[in-house]
XYZ file of C-alpha atoms in Angstrom:
483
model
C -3.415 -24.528 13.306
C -6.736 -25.876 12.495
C -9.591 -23.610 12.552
C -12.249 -25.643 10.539
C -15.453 -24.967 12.428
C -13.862 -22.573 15.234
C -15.625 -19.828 15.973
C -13.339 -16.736 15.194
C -14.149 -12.858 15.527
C -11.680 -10.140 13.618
C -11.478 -6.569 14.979
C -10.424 -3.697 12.641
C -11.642 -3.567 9.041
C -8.988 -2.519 7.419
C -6.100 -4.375 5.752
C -5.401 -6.907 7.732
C -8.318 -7.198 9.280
C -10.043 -7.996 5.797
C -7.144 -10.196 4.659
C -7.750 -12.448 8.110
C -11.160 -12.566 7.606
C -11.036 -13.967 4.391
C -8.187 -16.255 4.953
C -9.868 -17.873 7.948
C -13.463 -18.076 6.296
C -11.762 -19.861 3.093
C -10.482 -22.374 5.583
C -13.581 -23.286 6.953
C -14.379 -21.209 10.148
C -17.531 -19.162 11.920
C -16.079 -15.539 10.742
C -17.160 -12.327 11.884
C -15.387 -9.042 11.049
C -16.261 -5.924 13.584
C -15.374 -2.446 13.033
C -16.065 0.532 15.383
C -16.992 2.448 11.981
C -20.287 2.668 10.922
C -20.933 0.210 7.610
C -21.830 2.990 5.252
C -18.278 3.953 6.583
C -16.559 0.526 5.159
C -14.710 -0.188 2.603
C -16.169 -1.939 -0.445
C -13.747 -4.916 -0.127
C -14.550 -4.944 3.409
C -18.330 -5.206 3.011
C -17.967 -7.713 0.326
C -16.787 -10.293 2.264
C -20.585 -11.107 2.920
C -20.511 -13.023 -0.119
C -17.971 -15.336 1.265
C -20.023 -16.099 4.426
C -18.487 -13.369 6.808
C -20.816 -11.609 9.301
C -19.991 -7.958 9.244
C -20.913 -6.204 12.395
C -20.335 -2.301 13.138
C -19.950 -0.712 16.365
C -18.759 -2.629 19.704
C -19.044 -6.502 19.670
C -21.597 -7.493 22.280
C -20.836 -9.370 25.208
C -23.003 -12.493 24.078
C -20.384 -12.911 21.098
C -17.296 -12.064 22.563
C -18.621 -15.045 24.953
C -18.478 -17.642 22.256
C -15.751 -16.994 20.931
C -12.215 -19.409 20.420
C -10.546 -16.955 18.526
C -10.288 -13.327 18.480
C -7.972 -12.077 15.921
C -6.688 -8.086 16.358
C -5.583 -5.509 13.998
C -2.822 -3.357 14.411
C -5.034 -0.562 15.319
C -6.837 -2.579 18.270
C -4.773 -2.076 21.493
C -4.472 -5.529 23.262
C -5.514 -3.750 26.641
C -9.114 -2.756 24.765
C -12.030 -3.427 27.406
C -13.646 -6.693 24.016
C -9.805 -8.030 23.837
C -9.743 -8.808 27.483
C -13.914 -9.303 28.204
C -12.868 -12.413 25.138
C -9.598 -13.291 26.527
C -11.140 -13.452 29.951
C -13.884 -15.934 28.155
C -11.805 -18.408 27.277
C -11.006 -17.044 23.606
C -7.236 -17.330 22.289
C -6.536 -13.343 21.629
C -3.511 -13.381 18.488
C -3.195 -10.547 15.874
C -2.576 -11.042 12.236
C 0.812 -11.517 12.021
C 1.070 -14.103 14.654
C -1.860 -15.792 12.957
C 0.081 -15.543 9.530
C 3.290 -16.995 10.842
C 1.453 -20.326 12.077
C 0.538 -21.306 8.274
C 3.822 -19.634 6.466
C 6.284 -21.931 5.219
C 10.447 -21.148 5.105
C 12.423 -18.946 7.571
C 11.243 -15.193 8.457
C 13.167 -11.949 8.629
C 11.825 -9.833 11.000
C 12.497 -5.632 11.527
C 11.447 -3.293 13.451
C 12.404 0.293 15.378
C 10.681 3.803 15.885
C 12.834 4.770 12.247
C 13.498 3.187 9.017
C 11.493 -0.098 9.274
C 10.021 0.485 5.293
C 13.448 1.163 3.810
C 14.998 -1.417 6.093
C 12.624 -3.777 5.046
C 12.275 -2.907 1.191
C 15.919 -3.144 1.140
C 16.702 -6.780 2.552
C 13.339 -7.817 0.283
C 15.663 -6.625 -2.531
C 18.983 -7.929 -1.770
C 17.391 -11.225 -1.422
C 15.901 -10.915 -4.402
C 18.599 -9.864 -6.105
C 20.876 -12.908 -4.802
C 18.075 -15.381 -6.386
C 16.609 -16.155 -2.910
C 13.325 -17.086 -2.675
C 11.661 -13.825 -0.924
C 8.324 -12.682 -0.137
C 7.737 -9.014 1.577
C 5.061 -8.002 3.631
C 3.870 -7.011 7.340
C 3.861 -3.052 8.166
C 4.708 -2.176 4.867
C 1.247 -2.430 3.898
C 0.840 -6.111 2.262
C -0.853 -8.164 5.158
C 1.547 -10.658 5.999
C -1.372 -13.007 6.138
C -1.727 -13.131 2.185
C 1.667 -14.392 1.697
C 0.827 -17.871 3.284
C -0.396 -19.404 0.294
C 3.266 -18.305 -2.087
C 5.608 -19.142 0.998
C 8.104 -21.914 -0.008
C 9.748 -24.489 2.181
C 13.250 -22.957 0.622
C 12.363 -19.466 0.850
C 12.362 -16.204 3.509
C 9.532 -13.677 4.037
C 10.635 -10.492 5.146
C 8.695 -8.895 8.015
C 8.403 -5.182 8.665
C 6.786 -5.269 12.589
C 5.528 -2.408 14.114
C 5.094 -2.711 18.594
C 1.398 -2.597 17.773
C 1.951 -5.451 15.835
C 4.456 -7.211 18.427
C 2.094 -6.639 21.342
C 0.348 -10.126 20.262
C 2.894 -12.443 19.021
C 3.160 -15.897 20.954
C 4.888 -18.328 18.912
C 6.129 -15.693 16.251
C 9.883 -16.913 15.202
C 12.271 -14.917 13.399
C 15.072 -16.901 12.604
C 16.331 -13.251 11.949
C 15.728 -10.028 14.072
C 16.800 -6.686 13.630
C 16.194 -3.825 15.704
C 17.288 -0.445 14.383
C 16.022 2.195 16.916
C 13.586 2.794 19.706
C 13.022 6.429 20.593
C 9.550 8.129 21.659
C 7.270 6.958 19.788
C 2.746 6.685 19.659
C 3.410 8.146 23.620
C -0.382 8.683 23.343
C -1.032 4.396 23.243
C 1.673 3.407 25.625
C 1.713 4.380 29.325
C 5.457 5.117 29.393
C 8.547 4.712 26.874
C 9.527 1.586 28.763
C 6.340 -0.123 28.170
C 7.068 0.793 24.008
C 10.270 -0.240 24.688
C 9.222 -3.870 25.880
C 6.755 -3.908 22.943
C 10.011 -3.457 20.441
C 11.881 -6.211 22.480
C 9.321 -8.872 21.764
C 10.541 -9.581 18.499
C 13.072 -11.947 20.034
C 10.908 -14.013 22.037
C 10.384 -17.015 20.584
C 14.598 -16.449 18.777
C 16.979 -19.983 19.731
C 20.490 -20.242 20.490
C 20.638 -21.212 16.357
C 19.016 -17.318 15.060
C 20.736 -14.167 14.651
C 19.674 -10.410 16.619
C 21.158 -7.924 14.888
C 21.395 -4.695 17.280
C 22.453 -1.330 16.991
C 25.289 -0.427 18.814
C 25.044 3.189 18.872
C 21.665 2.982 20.012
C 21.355 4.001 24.123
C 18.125 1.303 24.407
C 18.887 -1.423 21.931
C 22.525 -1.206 22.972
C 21.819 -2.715 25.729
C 19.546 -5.930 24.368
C 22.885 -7.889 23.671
C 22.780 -9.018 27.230
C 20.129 -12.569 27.792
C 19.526 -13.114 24.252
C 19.356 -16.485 23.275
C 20.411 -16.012 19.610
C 23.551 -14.952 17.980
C 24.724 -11.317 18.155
C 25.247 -9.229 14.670
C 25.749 -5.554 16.002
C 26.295 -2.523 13.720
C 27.485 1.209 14.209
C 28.102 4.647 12.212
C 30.239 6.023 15.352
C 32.819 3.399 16.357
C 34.630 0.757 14.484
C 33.195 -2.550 16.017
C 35.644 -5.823 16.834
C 33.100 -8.185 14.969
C 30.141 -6.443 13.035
C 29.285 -4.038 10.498
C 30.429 -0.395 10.933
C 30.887 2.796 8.966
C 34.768 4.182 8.522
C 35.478 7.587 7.128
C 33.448 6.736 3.882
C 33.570 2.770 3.716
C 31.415 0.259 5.363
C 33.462 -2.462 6.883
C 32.436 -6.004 7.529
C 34.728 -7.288 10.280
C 34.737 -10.521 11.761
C 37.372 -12.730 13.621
C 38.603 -14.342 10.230
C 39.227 -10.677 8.953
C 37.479 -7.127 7.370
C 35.829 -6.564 4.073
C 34.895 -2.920 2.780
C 31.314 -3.943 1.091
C 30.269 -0.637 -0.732
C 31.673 3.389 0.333
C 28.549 5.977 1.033
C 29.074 6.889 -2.563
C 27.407 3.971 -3.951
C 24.333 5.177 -1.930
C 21.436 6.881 -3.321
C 19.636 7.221 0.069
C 20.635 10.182 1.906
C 22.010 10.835 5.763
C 23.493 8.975 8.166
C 19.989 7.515 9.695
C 20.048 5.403 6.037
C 23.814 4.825 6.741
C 22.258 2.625 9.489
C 19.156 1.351 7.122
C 22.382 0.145 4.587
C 24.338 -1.629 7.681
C 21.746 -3.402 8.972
C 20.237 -4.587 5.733
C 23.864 -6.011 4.651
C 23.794 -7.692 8.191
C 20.600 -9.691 7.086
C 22.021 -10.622 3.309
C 25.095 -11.893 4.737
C 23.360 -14.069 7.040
C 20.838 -14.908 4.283
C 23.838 -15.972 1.912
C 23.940 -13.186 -0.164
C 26.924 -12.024 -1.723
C 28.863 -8.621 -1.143
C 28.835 -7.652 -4.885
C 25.367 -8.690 -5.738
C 24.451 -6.414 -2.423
C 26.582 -3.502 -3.437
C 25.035 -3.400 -7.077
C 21.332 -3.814 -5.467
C 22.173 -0.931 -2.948
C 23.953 1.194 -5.469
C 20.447 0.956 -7.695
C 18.116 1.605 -4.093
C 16.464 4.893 -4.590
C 14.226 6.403 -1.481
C 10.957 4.530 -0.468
C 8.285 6.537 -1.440
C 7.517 8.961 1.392
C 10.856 8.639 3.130
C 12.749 12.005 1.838
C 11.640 11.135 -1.312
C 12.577 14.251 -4.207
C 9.415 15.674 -5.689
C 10.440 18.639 -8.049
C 12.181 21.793 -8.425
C 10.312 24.959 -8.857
C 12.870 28.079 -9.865
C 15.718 26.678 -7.862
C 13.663 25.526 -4.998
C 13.815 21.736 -4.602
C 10.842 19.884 -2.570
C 11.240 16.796 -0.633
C 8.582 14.718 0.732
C 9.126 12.777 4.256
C 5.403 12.306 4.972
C 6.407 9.228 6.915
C 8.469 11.292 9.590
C 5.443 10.614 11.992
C 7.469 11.010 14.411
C 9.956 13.686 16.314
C 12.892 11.275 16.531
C 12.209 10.657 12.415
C 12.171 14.527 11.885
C 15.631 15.124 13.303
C 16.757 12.496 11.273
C 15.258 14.153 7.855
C 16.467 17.110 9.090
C 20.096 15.615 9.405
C 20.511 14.212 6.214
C 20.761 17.656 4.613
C 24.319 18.022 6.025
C 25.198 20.940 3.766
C 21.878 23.011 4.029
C 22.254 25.772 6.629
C 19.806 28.025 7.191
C 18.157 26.622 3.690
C 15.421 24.346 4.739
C 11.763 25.253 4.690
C 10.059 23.335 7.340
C 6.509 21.634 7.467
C 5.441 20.355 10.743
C 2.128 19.393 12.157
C -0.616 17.431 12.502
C -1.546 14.783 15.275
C 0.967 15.073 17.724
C 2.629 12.182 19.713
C 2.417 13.916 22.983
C 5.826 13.962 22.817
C 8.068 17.211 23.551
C 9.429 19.029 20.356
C 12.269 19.711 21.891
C 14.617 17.380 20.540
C 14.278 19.494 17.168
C 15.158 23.030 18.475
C 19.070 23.058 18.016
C 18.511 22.012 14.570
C 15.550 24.326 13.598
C 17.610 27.211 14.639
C 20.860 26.057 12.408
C 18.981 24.867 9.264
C 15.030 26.166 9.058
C 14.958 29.722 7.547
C 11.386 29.298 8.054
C 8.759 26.784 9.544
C 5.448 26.644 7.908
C 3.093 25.023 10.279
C -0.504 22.344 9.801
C -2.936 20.244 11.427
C -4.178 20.231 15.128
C -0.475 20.589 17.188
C 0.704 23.735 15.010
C 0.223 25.752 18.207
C 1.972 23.267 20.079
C 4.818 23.180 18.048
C 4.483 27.066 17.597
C 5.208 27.212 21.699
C 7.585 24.922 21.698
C 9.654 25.571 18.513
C 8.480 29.294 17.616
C 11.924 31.144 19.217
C 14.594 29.113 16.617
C 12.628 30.066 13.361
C 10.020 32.591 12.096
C 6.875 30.752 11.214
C 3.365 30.419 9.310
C 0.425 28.614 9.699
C -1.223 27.227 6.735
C -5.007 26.185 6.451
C -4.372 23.213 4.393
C -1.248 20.944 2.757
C -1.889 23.574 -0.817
C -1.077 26.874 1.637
C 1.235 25.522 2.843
C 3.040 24.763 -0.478
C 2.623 28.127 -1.450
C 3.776 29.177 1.427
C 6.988 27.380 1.503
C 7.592 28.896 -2.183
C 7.019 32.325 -0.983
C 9.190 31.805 2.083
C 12.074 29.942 0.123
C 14.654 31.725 -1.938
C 16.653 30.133 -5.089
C 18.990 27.397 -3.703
C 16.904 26.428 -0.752
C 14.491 23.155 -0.034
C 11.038 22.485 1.377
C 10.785 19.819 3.595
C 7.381 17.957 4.503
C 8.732 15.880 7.577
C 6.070 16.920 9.839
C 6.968 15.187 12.668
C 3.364 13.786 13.625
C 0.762 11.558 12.452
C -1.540 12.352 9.846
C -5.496 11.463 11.049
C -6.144 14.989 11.723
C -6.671 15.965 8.283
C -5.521 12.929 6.126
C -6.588 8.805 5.985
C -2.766 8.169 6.721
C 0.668 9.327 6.325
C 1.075 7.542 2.192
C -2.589 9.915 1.827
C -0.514 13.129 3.291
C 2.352 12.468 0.911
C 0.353 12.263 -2.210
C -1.370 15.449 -1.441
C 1.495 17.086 -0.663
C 3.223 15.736 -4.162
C 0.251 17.210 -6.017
C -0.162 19.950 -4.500
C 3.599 20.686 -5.543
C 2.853 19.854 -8.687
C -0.042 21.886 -9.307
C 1.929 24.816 -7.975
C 5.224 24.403 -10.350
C 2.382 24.052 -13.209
C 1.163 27.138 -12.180
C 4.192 29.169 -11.840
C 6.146 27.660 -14.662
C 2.707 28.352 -16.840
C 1.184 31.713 -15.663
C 3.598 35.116 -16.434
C 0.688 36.416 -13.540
C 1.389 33.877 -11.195
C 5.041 33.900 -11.324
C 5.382 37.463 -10.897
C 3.442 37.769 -7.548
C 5.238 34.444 -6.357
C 8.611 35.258 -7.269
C 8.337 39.006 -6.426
C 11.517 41.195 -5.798
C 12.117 42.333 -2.078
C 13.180 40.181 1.567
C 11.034 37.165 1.805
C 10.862 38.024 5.188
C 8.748 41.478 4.391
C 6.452 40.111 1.490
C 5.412 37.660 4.688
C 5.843 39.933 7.928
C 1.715 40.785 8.517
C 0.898 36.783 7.923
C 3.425 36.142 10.155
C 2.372 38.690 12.690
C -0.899 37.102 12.228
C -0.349 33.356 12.208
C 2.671 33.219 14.687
């Protein structure tokens, strides 16, 4: 693809937005980079892209530009149906995000991932079973390294592994996996799409551009992606955690079986795992799906997986504070990704301190009720859908509101007795109050710090934190207050 002298607007200044711009100015094209944001409002890499000939422009791009245009490249955040993607599209321009522009300069074979759940560990996990097996790999996409700035250390011999999000799959064209896995697709960013089935279709675009010569790998247990098998062009791998599959990868009692026509193999057993529930079960499965058909080999896989701790952000331990353990699962953005965090603590009855909120979804919190009412003691609620998710989820478990991500640390500790665990899985995304969900997480971790330093430290503190009596009276009037 040859853009020398092209001229080529990017919208979104962010990541990948600034990581296109620069790419595509260094290789000799009219660049402009346009942000809704107001410039004082931009990053400093963003604004220094001046100095390499890029026109930075706030606010809408005029008609008059958008007119010239023969490329208009589109962040993640930019919904293809945006009144400047069409007016340019309409024009004449060639309308391609980031990762589509990425894959028409990277060299070797791509692994592609995506679902509603699990893409980052998915992902993380393949890079590092590659890795591991001396392949040639290179990791980027929604993970947060613009796929875009691996171009120029692709190798001929080598395989970049792609973590896609639908935002990101609404504007691939000649985007080729040579291997796509799907792991999920439940409700999910309801307030982008106009119904799940047009989400749905976004997820299904991965295998587009897949030949009778690629591999899909599908989950079976899955009601939508179940169902993908059928008109695929490439090469069915499916795996399952509920049924014990004629040819694929499936969990048995403990053991995770390999089964094809010339015979089974048990890879690894659940014990080798350090990721909890059975949601990673499926992250495991599916990643072994990919190293087999990379050429990796089962022992170098079950060593790699056996050493796999959580992502960070994705039930990820944080501390214990008197007996009270804290887990952070900022990036349970969604509902569907809270039951699952909610799951893996298989053993927790009625021990689980709960907090929920922030942006919701528009999605019903439903789906959570039946397992609120078995494992939340208490719910501690934040952000702008607490009294959405206090109407919808307030009869299963007492609750709290909390001011800020600090409160609501303390009041998790209050609520929690010795043997119990607070859970940040809030269940919706975090631009109400923080830059992103990784920003939510961190605040979260420190504010747990800060709190253990102050209980552990102050004979005052801990006294009126751990005080005698039902947890349930030291909080009645907030809760009479808040609920």
């Amino acid at each position: 693809m040859d853009v020398a002298g092209k001229k080529v607007l990017v919208l979104g200044a962010a990541r990948s937005g600034i990581a296109g711009a620069k790419f595509l100015a260094a290789r000799g094209a009219t660049v402009a980079l346009s942000d809704a944001l107001p410039l004082e409002k931009w990053s400093a890499e963003a604004l220094a892209l001046k100095n390499e000939g890029v026109g930075c422009l706030p606010g809408e791009a005029p008609g008059w530009l958008l007119d010239q245009l023969d490329l208009l490249v589109i962040s993640p955040g930019v919904p293809a149906k945006a009144i400047p993607v069409r007016y340019a599209e309409r024009a004449g321009a060639e309308v391609i995000g980031e990762v589509e522009l990425a894959s028409r300069y990277l060299k070797g074979r791509i692994v592609a991932i995506t679902g509603s759940n699990g893409k980052t560990t998915t992902t993380s996990l393949i890079g590092e079973i590659l890795k591991d097996a001396g392949v040639p790999t290179l990791v980027g996409g929604n993970i947060g390294t613009p796929l875009i700035s691996l171009v120029e250390t692709s190798r001929d011999d080598g395989w970049t592994v792609v973590e896609m999000s639908s935002f990101q799959l609404e504007t691939i064209k000649e985007f080729h996996p040579s291997v796509a896995v799907v792991l999920n697709v439940t409700p999910n960013h309801m307030d982008r799409y106009e119904s799940f089935t047009d989400y749905a279709a976004a997820k299904h675009r991965i295998f587009m551009n897949q030949a009778p010569g690629d591999l899909a790998i599908l989950n079976a247990d899955d009601e939508i992606v179940s169902t993908w098998a059928r008109g695929l062009r490439a090469h069915i791998t499916r795996f399952s955690v509920k049924q014990q599959l004629g040819d694929g990868l499936f969990l048995r009692g403990r053991e995770i079986v390999s089964r094809t026509t010339a015979g089974e193999k048990v890879l690894l057993t659940r014990d080798d795992m350090k990721l909890r529930g059975l949601h990673n079960v499926e992250n495991v499965l599916a990643a072994l799906a990919v190293g087999l058909a990379c050429g990796a080999a089962p022992d170098s896989m079950r060593q790699t997986i056996r050493n796999f701790a959580p992502v960070e952000h994705r039930l990820e331990f944080v501390s214990e504070i008197k007996g009270v353990k804290f887990y952070n699962d900022s990036k349970a953005t969604s509902v569907d990704a809270t039951v699952k965090a909610l799951e893996a603590f298989e053993d927790e009855p009625g021990k689980l301190i709960l907090i929920l909120g922030g942006r919701g979804k528009k999605a019903p919190y439903a789906p959570l009720a039946s397992l609120v009412s078995k494992k939340a003691r208490k719910l501690i609620l934040v952000g702008e859908d607490a009294d959405t998710i206090a109407r919808e989820l307030g009869e299963f478990a007492p609750n709290l509101r909390a001011a800020d991500m600090s409160e609501a640390v303390k009041l998790s500790f209050q609520a929690a007795q010795p043997g119990d665990i607070v859970l940040l899985a809030p269940a919706c995304a975090s631009f109400d109050m923080f830059e992103s969900f990784e920003h939510r997480g961190r605040v979260f971790k420190e504010a747990v710090s800060s709190f253990g330093f102050r209980v552990s430290s102050s004979p005052e503190n801990k006294e009126s934190v751990s005080a005698t009596g039902d947890p349930e009276t030291r909080n009645s009037k907030l809760e009479t207050r808040n609920s």
